[in-house]
mmCIF file of C-alpha atoms and ligand atoms in Angstrom:
data_model
loop_
_atom_site.group_PDB
_atom_site.id
_atom_site.type_symbol
_atom_site.label_atom_id
_atom_site.label_comp_id
_atom_site.label_asym_id
_atom_site.label_seq_id
_atom_site.Cartn_x
_atom_site.Cartn_y
_atom_site.Cartn_z
ATOM 1 C CA VAL A 1014 -5.384 68.435 133.197
ATOM 2 C CA ALA A 1015 -6.025 72.177 133.229
ATOM 3 C CA TYR A 1016 -4.305 74.566 135.418
ATOM 4 C CA ALA A 1017 -5.496 77.902 136.753
ATOM 5 C CA ALA A 1018 -3.393 80.945 136.952
ATOM 6 C CA GLN A 1019 -2.878 80.396 140.714
ATOM 7 C CA SER A 1020 -4.121 78.216 143.319
ATOM 8 C CA VAL A 1021 -4.546 78.436 147.145
ATOM 9 C CA GLY A 1022 -3.373 75.926 149.673
ATOM 10 C CA ILE A 1023 -4.205 75.766 153.350
ATOM 11 C CA ASP A 1024 -2.711 73.539 156.025
ATOM 12 C CA ILE A 1025 -4.671 73.203 159.302
ATOM 13 C CA GLY A 1026 -2.384 72.354 162.230
ATOM 14 C CA GLY A 1027 -2.848 72.320 165.895
ATOM 15 C CA THR A 1028 -1.079 75.543 166.509
ATOM 16 C CA ALA A 1029 -1.316 77.485 163.259
ATOM 17 C CA ILE A 1030 -3.353 77.595 160.042
ATOM 18 C CA LYS A 1031 -0.781 78.114 157.201
ATOM 19 C CA ALA A 1032 -1.871 79.251 153.878
ATOM 20 C CA GLY A 1033 -0.625 80.768 150.673
ATOM 21 C CA ALA A 1034 -1.185 81.401 146.919
ATOM 22 C CA ILE A 1035 1.147 79.937 144.202
ATOM 23 C CA THR A 1036 1.371 79.698 140.509
ATOM 24 C CA PRO A 1037 1.557 76.372 138.628
ATOM 25 C CA GLU A 1038 5.233 77.318 137.971
ATOM 26 C CA GLY A 1039 5.923 77.396 141.682
ATOM 27 C CA LYS A 1040 6.012 81.033 142.217
ATOM 28 C CA ILE A 1041 4.717 81.987 145.654
ATOM 29 C CA LEU A 1042 2.419 85.017 145.502
ATOM 30 C CA ALA A 1043 1.353 85.325 149.148
ATOM 31 C CA GLU A 1044 1.763 83.567 152.418
ATOM 32 C CA ARG A 1045 -0.195 83.669 155.711
ATOM 33 C CA SER A 1046 -0.184 82.110 159.189
ATOM 34 C CA VAL A 1047 -3.290 82.530 161.254
ATOM 35 C CA GLU A 1048 -3.959 81.326 164.863
ATOM 36 C CA PRO A 1049 -6.712 78.718 164.732
ATOM 37 C CA HIS A 1050 -8.593 79.412 168.042
ATOM 38 C CA PHE A 1051 -9.955 75.979 168.520
ATOM 39 C CA GLU A 1052 -11.454 77.080 171.857
ATOM 40 C CA ARG A 1053 -14.192 78.916 169.673
ATOM 41 C CA GLY A 1054 -15.386 75.769 168.157
ATOM 42 C CA PRO A 1055 -15.095 74.099 164.766
ATOM 43 C CA GLN A 1056 -17.556 76.361 163.054
ATOM 44 C CA ALA A 1057 -15.498 79.434 164.029
ATOM 45 C CA VAL A 1058 -12.268 77.721 162.883
ATOM 46 C CA LEU A 1059 -14.008 76.902 159.507
ATOM 47 C CA ASP A 1060 -14.961 80.668 159.226
ATOM 48 C CA ALA A 1061 -11.302 81.641 159.772
ATOM 49 C CA ILE A 1062 -10.075 79.253 157.153
ATOM 50 C CA ALA A 1063 -12.746 80.513 154.638
ATOM 51 C CA ASP A 1064 -11.576 84.098 155.469
ATOM 52 C CA VAL A 1065 -8.028 83.303 154.587
ATOM 53 C CA ALA A 1066 -9.037 81.407 151.430
ATOM 54 C CA ARG A 1067 -11.026 84.447 150.417
ATOM 55 C CA GLU A 1068 -8.324 86.959 151.294
ATOM 56 C CA LEU A 1069 -5.809 84.984 149.072
ATOM 57 C CA GLY A 1070 -8.297 84.893 146.197
ATOM 58 C CA ALA A 1071 -9.316 81.095 146.152
ATOM 59 C CA ARG A 1072 -11.731 81.324 143.346
ATOM 60 C CA GLU A 1073 -9.874 79.176 140.938
ATOM 61 C CA GLY A 1074 -8.774 76.264 143.078
ATOM 62 C CA LEU A 1075 -8.407 75.568 146.758
ATOM 63 C CA GLY A 1076 -6.692 72.673 148.555
ATOM 64 C CA ILE A 1077 -6.667 71.946 152.291
ATOM 65 C CA GLY A 1078 -4.508 69.550 154.378
ATOM 66 C CA VAL A 1079 -5.971 68.192 157.667
ATOM 67 C CA PRO A 1080 -4.396 66.044 160.248
ATOM 68 C CA GLY A 1081 -6.668 63.020 160.671
ATOM 69 C CA LEU A 1082 -8.769 60.301 159.164
ATOM 70 C CA LEU A 1083 -10.538 61.275 155.951
ATOM 71 C CA LYS A 1084 -12.764 59.772 153.347
ATOM 72 C CA LEU A 1085 -10.429 59.863 150.279
ATOM 73 C CA GLU A 1086 -13.011 60.581 147.540
ATOM 74 C CA SER A 1087 -15.257 63.152 149.374
ATOM 75 C CA GLY A 1088 -12.801 64.801 151.652
ATOM 76 C CA PHE A 1089 -15.169 64.154 154.649
ATOM 77 C CA LEU A 1090 -13.241 64.306 157.859
ATOM 78 C CA ILE A 1091 -14.081 61.243 160.007
ATOM 79 C CA ASP A 1092 -11.858 62.213 163.114
ATOM 80 C CA SER A 1093 -8.873 64.394 163.883
ATOM 81 C CA PRO A 1094 -7.446 63.461 167.313
ATOM 82 C CA ASN A 1095 -5.220 66.607 167.456
ATOM 83 C CA LEU A 1096 -7.813 69.233 166.341
ATOM 84 C CA PRO A 1097 -10.394 69.800 169.105
ATOM 85 C CA GLY A 1098 -14.030 69.393 167.896
ATOM 86 C CA PHE A 1099 -12.942 68.328 164.296
ATOM 87 C CA ARG A 1100 -14.884 65.159 163.693
ATOM 88 C CA ASN A 1101 -17.651 64.075 161.348
ATOM 89 C CA LEU A 1102 -17.214 67.229 159.261
ATOM 90 C CA PRO A 1103 -17.788 67.557 155.547
ATOM 91 C CA VAL A 1104 -14.946 69.961 155.131
ATOM 92 C CA PRO A 1105 -15.343 70.670 151.311
ATOM 93 C CA GLN A 1106 -19.043 71.446 151.793
ATOM 94 C CA GLU A 1107 -18.420 73.598 154.841
ATOM 95 C CA ILE A 1108 -15.780 75.709 153.099
ATOM 96 C CA ALA A 1109 -17.526 75.860 149.689
ATOM 97 C CA ARG A 1110 -20.768 77.131 151.403
ATOM 98 C CA ARG A 1111 -18.756 79.961 153.043
ATOM 99 C CA LEU A 1112 -16.991 80.775 149.809
ATOM 100 C CA GLY A 1113 -20.141 80.481 147.559
ATOM 101 C CA CYS A 1114 -18.438 77.964 145.317
ATOM 102 C CA ALA A 1115 -19.050 74.343 144.350
ATOM 103 C CA PRO A 1116 -17.698 71.766 146.856
ATOM 104 C CA GLU A 1117 -15.941 70.075 143.919
ATOM 105 C CA GLY A 1118 -13.525 72.964 143.771
ATOM 106 C CA VAL A 1119 -12.381 72.351 147.332
ATOM 107 C CA ARG A 1120 -10.042 69.371 147.631
ATOM 108 C CA VAL A 1121 -9.074 67.944 150.986
ATOM 109 C CA TRP A 1122 -6.345 65.498 151.888
ATOM 110 C CA ASN A 1123 -4.537 64.355 155.005
ATOM 111 C CA ASP A 1124 -1.786 66.623 156.127
ATOM 112 C CA ALA A 1125 1.097 64.152 155.793
ATOM 113 C CA LYS A 1126 -0.015 63.515 152.173
ATOM 114 C CA VAL A 1127 -0.121 67.191 151.220
ATOM 115 C CA ALA A 1128 3.328 67.681 152.815
ATOM 116 C CA ALA A 1129 4.676 64.744 150.763
ATOM 117 C CA LEU A 1130 3.066 66.346 147.603
ATOM 118 C CA GLY A 1131 4.834 69.654 148.378
ATOM 119 C CA GLU A 1132 8.129 68.073 148.877
ATOM 120 C CA LEU A 1133 7.542 66.192 145.657
ATOM 121 C CA TRP A 1134 6.677 69.178 143.664
ATOM 122 C CA LEU A 1135 9.063 71.862 144.909
ATOM 123 C CA GLY A 1136 11.136 70.249 147.635
ATOM 124 C CA ALA A 1137 13.568 67.493 148.677
ATOM 125 C CA ALA A 1138 11.555 64.707 146.934
ATOM 126 C CA ARG A 1139 11.709 66.455 143.446
ATOM 127 C CA GLY A 1140 12.522 63.890 140.883
ATOM 128 C CA GLU A 1141 12.176 60.908 143.266
ATOM 129 C CA ARG A 1142 10.124 57.969 142.029
ATOM 130 C CA HIS A 1143 10.016 55.845 145.271
ATOM 131 C CA ALA A 1144 10.342 57.781 148.428
ATOM 132 C CA LEU A 1145 8.732 58.358 151.808
ATOM 133 C CA VAL A 1146 8.205 61.845 153.349
ATOM 134 C CA LEU A 1147 8.285 61.498 157.148
ATOM 135 C CA THR A 1148 7.237 64.252 159.522
ATOM 136 C CA LEU A 1149 8.891 63.948 162.925
ATOM 137 C CA GLY A 1150 6.811 66.045 165.206
ATOM 138 C CA THR A 1151 4.311 65.305 168.083
ATOM 139 C CA GLY A 1152 3.690 62.070 166.288
ATOM 140 C CA ILE A 1153 5.351 60.719 163.054
ATOM 141 C CA GLY A 1154 3.379 61.289 159.903
ATOM 142 C CA GLY A 1155 4.209 59.610 156.613
ATOM 143 C CA GLY A 1156 3.369 60.361 152.950
ATOM 144 C CA LEU A 1157 4.480 57.568 150.437
ATOM 145 C CA ILE A 1158 5.783 58.616 146.899
ATOM 146 C CA PHE A 1159 5.207 55.534 144.782
ATOM 147 C CA ASP A 1160 6.136 55.538 141.144
ATOM 148 C CA GLY A 1161 6.383 59.236 141.029
ATOM 149 C CA SER A 1162 2.956 60.118 142.739
ATOM 150 C CA VAL A 1163 1.682 60.260 146.246
ATOM 151 C CA TYR A 1164 0.070 57.007 147.000
ATOM 152 C CA PHE A 1165 -2.935 56.388 149.201
ATOM 153 C CA GLY A 1166 -3.918 52.868 149.009
ATOM 154 C CA SER A 1167 -7.521 52.844 150.396
ATOM 155 C CA GLY A 1168 -6.726 56.162 152.040
ATOM 156 C CA MET A 1169 -4.192 55.531 154.881
ATOM 157 C CA ALA A 1170 -1.072 54.289 153.054
ATOM 158 C CA GLY A 1171 2.239 55.715 154.401
ATOM 159 C CA GLU A 1172 1.230 55.852 158.014
ATOM 160 C CA VAL A 1173 4.505 54.427 159.264
ATOM 161 C CA GLY A 1174 4.099 56.162 162.592
ATOM 162 C CA HIS A 1175 2.003 53.112 163.902
ATOM 163 C CA ILE A 1176 4.243 50.419 162.809
ATOM 164 C CA VAL A 1177 4.968 48.459 166.113
ATOM 165 C CA ILE A 1178 8.674 48.442 166.955
ATOM 166 C CA ASP A 1179 8.216 47.130 170.612
ATOM 167 C CA PRO A 1180 4.935 45.478 171.487
ATOM 168 C CA GLU A 1181 6.099 45.920 175.252
ATOM 169 C CA GLY A 1182 6.814 49.617 174.592
ATOM 170 C CA PRO A 1183 5.032 52.936 175.700
ATOM 171 C CA PRO A 1184 1.338 53.171 175.044
ATOM 172 C CA CYS A 1185 0.327 55.050 171.844
ATOM 173 C CA GLY A 1186 -2.527 57.421 171.006
ATOM 174 C CA CYS A 1187 -3.837 54.861 168.714
ATOM 175 C CA GLY A 1188 -4.410 52.268 171.434
ATOM 176 C CA GLY A 1189 -1.428 50.249 170.603
ATOM 177 C CA ARG A 1190 2.105 50.060 172.369
ATOM 178 C CA GLY A 1191 5.506 50.672 171.160
ATOM 179 C CA CYS A 1192 4.543 52.250 167.825
ATOM 180 C CA LEU A 1193 7.299 54.019 165.950
ATOM 181 C CA GLU A 1194 5.921 57.490 166.956
ATOM 182 C CA THR A 1195 6.136 56.410 170.717
ATOM 183 C CA LEU A 1196 9.834 55.908 170.243
ATOM 184 C CA ALA A 1197 11.132 58.299 167.621
ATOM 185 C CA SER A 1198 8.914 61.284 167.287
ATOM 186 C CA ALA A 1199 9.978 64.686 168.716
ATOM 187 C CA SER A 1200 7.794 64.085 171.846
ATOM 188 C CA ALA A 1201 9.235 60.662 172.280
ATOM 189 C CA ALA A 1202 12.745 61.940 171.975
ATOM 190 C CA GLN A 1203 12.089 64.526 174.675
ATOM 191 C CA ARG A 1204 10.659 61.717 176.888
ATOM 192 C CA ARG A 1205 13.619 59.511 176.279
ATOM 193 C CA ALA A 1206 16.086 62.337 176.954
ATOM 194 C CA LEU A 1207 14.482 63.155 180.260
ATOM 195 C CA ALA A 1208 14.457 59.378 181.256
ATOM 196 C CA ALA A 1209 18.194 59.328 180.475
ATOM 197 C CA GLY A 1210 18.735 62.399 182.807
ATOM 198 C CA LEU A 1211 19.410 64.752 179.925
ATOM 199 C CA PRO A 1212 17.715 68.170 179.819
ATOM 200 C CA ALA A 1213 14.754 68.143 177.431
ATOM 201 C CA SER A 1214 11.854 69.688 179.140
ATOM 202 C CA ARG A 1215 10.933 72.043 176.221
ATOM 203 C CA PRO A 1216 10.776 71.073 172.539
ATOM 204 C CA GLY A 1217 13.614 73.513 171.759
ATOM 205 C CA ASP A 1218 15.936 71.403 174.057
ATOM 206 C CA LEU A 1219 16.135 68.747 171.241
ATOM 207 C CA LYS A 1220 18.316 71.266 169.239
ATOM 208 C CA LEU A 1221 20.604 71.461 172.259
ATOM 209 C CA LEU A 1222 20.705 67.691 172.607
ATOM 210 C CA ALA A 1223 21.750 67.487 168.880
ATOM 211 C CA ASP A 1224 24.295 70.299 169.327
ATOM 212 C CA ARG A 1225 25.884 68.429 172.298
ATOM 213 C CA ALA A 1226 26.027 65.144 170.365
ATOM 214 C CA ARG A 1227 27.701 67.040 167.419
ATOM 215 C CA SER A 1228 30.385 68.400 169.733
ATOM 216 C CA GLY A 1229 31.219 64.882 170.915
ATOM 217 C CA SER A 1230 29.180 64.446 174.153
ATOM 218 C CA GLU A 1231 28.833 60.655 174.540
ATOM 219 C CA PRO A 1232 25.397 60.449 176.435
ATOM 220 C CA GLU A 1233 23.604 62.629 173.876
ATOM 221 C CA ALA A 1234 25.242 60.922 170.877
ATOM 222 C CA GLN A 1235 24.387 57.560 172.252
ATOM 223 C CA LEU A 1236 20.714 58.517 172.860
ATOM 224 C CA LEU A 1237 20.212 60.021 169.476
ATOM 225 C CA ARG A 1238 21.818 56.891 167.875
ATOM 226 C CA GLU A 1239 19.384 54.736 169.783
ATOM 227 C CA ILE A 1240 16.451 56.761 168.708
ATOM 228 C CA GLY A 1241 17.883 56.564 165.170
ATOM 229 C CA ARG A 1242 18.080 53.012 165.318
ATOM 230 C CA ASP A 1243 14.418 52.552 166.511
ATOM 231 C CA LEU A 1244 13.459 54.797 163.474
ATOM 232 C CA GLY A 1245 15.498 52.653 161.118
ATOM 233 C CA ARG A 1246 13.735 49.487 162.607
ATOM 234 C CA GLY A 1247 10.500 50.929 161.430
ATOM 235 C CA LEU A 1248 11.675 51.739 157.896
ATOM 236 C CA GLY A 1249 13.520 48.474 157.228
ATOM 237 C CA PRO A 1250 10.347 46.568 156.553
ATOM 238 C CA VAL A 1251 9.218 49.479 154.412
ATOM 239 C CA VAL A 1252 12.389 49.290 152.344
ATOM 240 C CA CYS A 1253 11.863 45.413 152.029
ATOM 241 C CA LEU A 1254 8.347 45.894 150.641
ATOM 242 C CA LEU A 1255 8.695 48.854 148.471
ATOM 243 C CA ASP A 1256 12.349 49.229 147.466
ATOM 244 C CA LEU A 1257 12.303 52.837 148.412
ATOM 245 C CA THR A 1258 15.469 54.792 147.637
ATOM 246 C CA CYS A 1259 14.921 57.952 149.509
ATOM 247 C CA PHE A 1260 13.645 59.139 152.874
ATOM 248 C CA VAL A 1261 12.770 62.839 153.353
ATOM 249 C CA PHE A 1262 12.716 63.941 157.032
ATOM 250 C CA GLY A 1263 10.570 66.975 158.033
ATOM 251 C CA GLY A 1264 9.071 68.340 161.183
ATOM 252 C CA GLY A 1265 10.832 69.884 164.219
ATOM 253 C CA PHE A 1266 13.004 66.843 165.118
ATOM 254 C CA SER A 1267 14.311 66.503 161.597
ATOM 255 C CA ALA A 1268 16.813 69.241 162.426
ATOM 256 C CA ALA A 1269 18.690 66.415 164.318
ATOM 257 C CA LEU A 1270 18.796 64.209 161.302
ATOM 258 C CA ASP A 1271 22.669 64.202 160.969
ATOM 259 C CA THR A 1272 22.896 62.837 164.530
ATOM 260 C CA LEU A 1273 20.128 60.275 163.944
ATOM 261 C CA GLU A 1274 21.540 59.071 160.609
ATOM 262 C CA ARG A 1275 24.094 56.394 161.818
ATOM 263 C CA GLY A 1276 21.334 54.708 164.001
ATOM 264 C CA ILE A 1277 18.708 54.930 161.169
ATOM 265 C CA ARG A 1278 21.076 53.170 158.758
ATOM 266 C CA GLU A 1279 21.921 50.486 161.408
ATOM 267 C CA GLY A 1280 18.169 49.959 162.067
ATOM 268 C CA ILE A 1281 17.376 49.678 158.398
ATOM 269 C CA ASP A 1282 20.134 46.973 158.028
ATOM 270 C CA GLU A 1283 18.916 45.124 161.008
ATOM 271 C CA ARG A 1284 15.427 44.764 159.545
ATOM 272 C CA SER A 1285 15.898 44.408 155.986
ATOM 273 C CA TYR A 1286 17.922 42.397 153.445
ATOM 274 C CA GLY A 1287 20.953 43.317 151.326
ATOM 275 C CA GLU A 1288 22.650 46.139 153.392
ATOM 276 C CA ARG A 1289 19.998 48.535 152.235
ATOM 277 C CA GLY A 1290 20.699 50.906 155.195
ATOM 278 C CA SER A 1291 23.926 52.128 153.575
ATOM 279 C CA LYS A 1292 22.278 52.583 150.156
ATOM 280 C CA VAL A 1293 19.075 54.670 150.825
ATOM 281 C CA ARG A 1294 19.280 58.326 150.761
ATOM 282 C CA LEU A 1295 18.320 60.190 153.931
ATOM 283 C CA VAL A 1296 17.589 63.887 153.334
ATOM 284 C CA PRO A 1297 16.098 66.783 155.278
ATOM 285 C CA ALA A 1298 12.768 68.255 153.973
ATOM 286 C CA GLN A 1299 13.267 71.526 152.097
ATOM 287 C CA LEU A 1300 10.062 73.434 152.415
ATOM 288 C CA GLY A 1301 9.792 73.398 156.226
ATOM 289 C CA PRO A 1302 6.268 74.326 157.596
ATOM 290 C CA ALA A 1303 5.313 75.539 154.013
ATOM 291 C CA ALA A 1304 5.393 71.961 152.710
ATOM 292 C CA GLY A 1305 1.698 71.393 153.678
ATOM 293 C CA TRP A 1306 0.020 74.389 152.135
ATOM 294 C CA ILE A 1307 2.153 74.233 149.074
ATOM 295 C CA GLY A 1308 1.171 70.572 148.475
ATOM 296 C CA ALA A 1309 -2.399 71.479 149.083
ATOM 297 C CA ALA A 1310 -2.211 74.176 146.545
ATOM 298 C CA ARG A 1311 -0.778 71.672 144.087
ATOM 299 C CA LEU A 1312 -3.578 69.283 144.754
ATOM 300 C CA ALA A 1313 -5.987 72.009 143.835
ATOM 301 C CA MET A 1314 -4.230 72.613 140.491
ATOM 302 C CA ALA A 1315 -5.151 69.289 138.935
ATOM 303 C CA HIS A 1316 -8.925 69.048 137.977
HETATM 304 ZN ZN1 LIG B 1551 0.142 53.921 167.385
#
């Protein structure tokens, strides 16, 4: 394994392209956030990504995180339901052509996996051998850390968002019903709050909800405990199978972790063996929205 003096990471999201340059010691040299303008089409978005990469000096190593389904070896993007027009795209070739470098120098992974790598390298999962990094946002992303490394299986390992909790539950973007992300993502929490007659029309209202629960308001506390319990019901089988000792929660809704915690532990206990709910560590992510680009840059460091 050889490390370059710096590497560049880029995290492509639906609302922002986040990027930065960082040394192998973890010193952040520069950070950027660019509007993606998906309405201009995927080629223009790829141009913008290449521009940021060039500006940050991505000559020695470039890693990219993309939400969606990728071919693990080649980084070919099969489909990305949340990025308009991003399907059937050879992302490493497209970027390398724009930068005038070899496609082998551009590493592309799923966004949840690069976020897990970021938290493992410099964030809340540092030193953890068996952990799951969850992103509670529009959906629920998962990056599994197994035996000290991010684990892929055949490419899709860690996708806990589509574990079915309630087969009769709300329809999910994947075509199923009652998936974990239809019950415990930020969007699901908003929907459940509205259904319970609590104000939650904007994503920011989830913070208000958590604040009210903290100050002892029963309806909010009850709802967040129920959402936490559903989350725990999804994590219980994961604990049974993998004996994970730590769950790291990132994404907007993770700011409510303290109000979800009791429910999460109850849900894990309900769906696992040996009172595991009280033993696992539940911790907030530490890198915030930078986890993705930092992990992507780390990915590019190992050749
Ligand atoms: Zn689903």
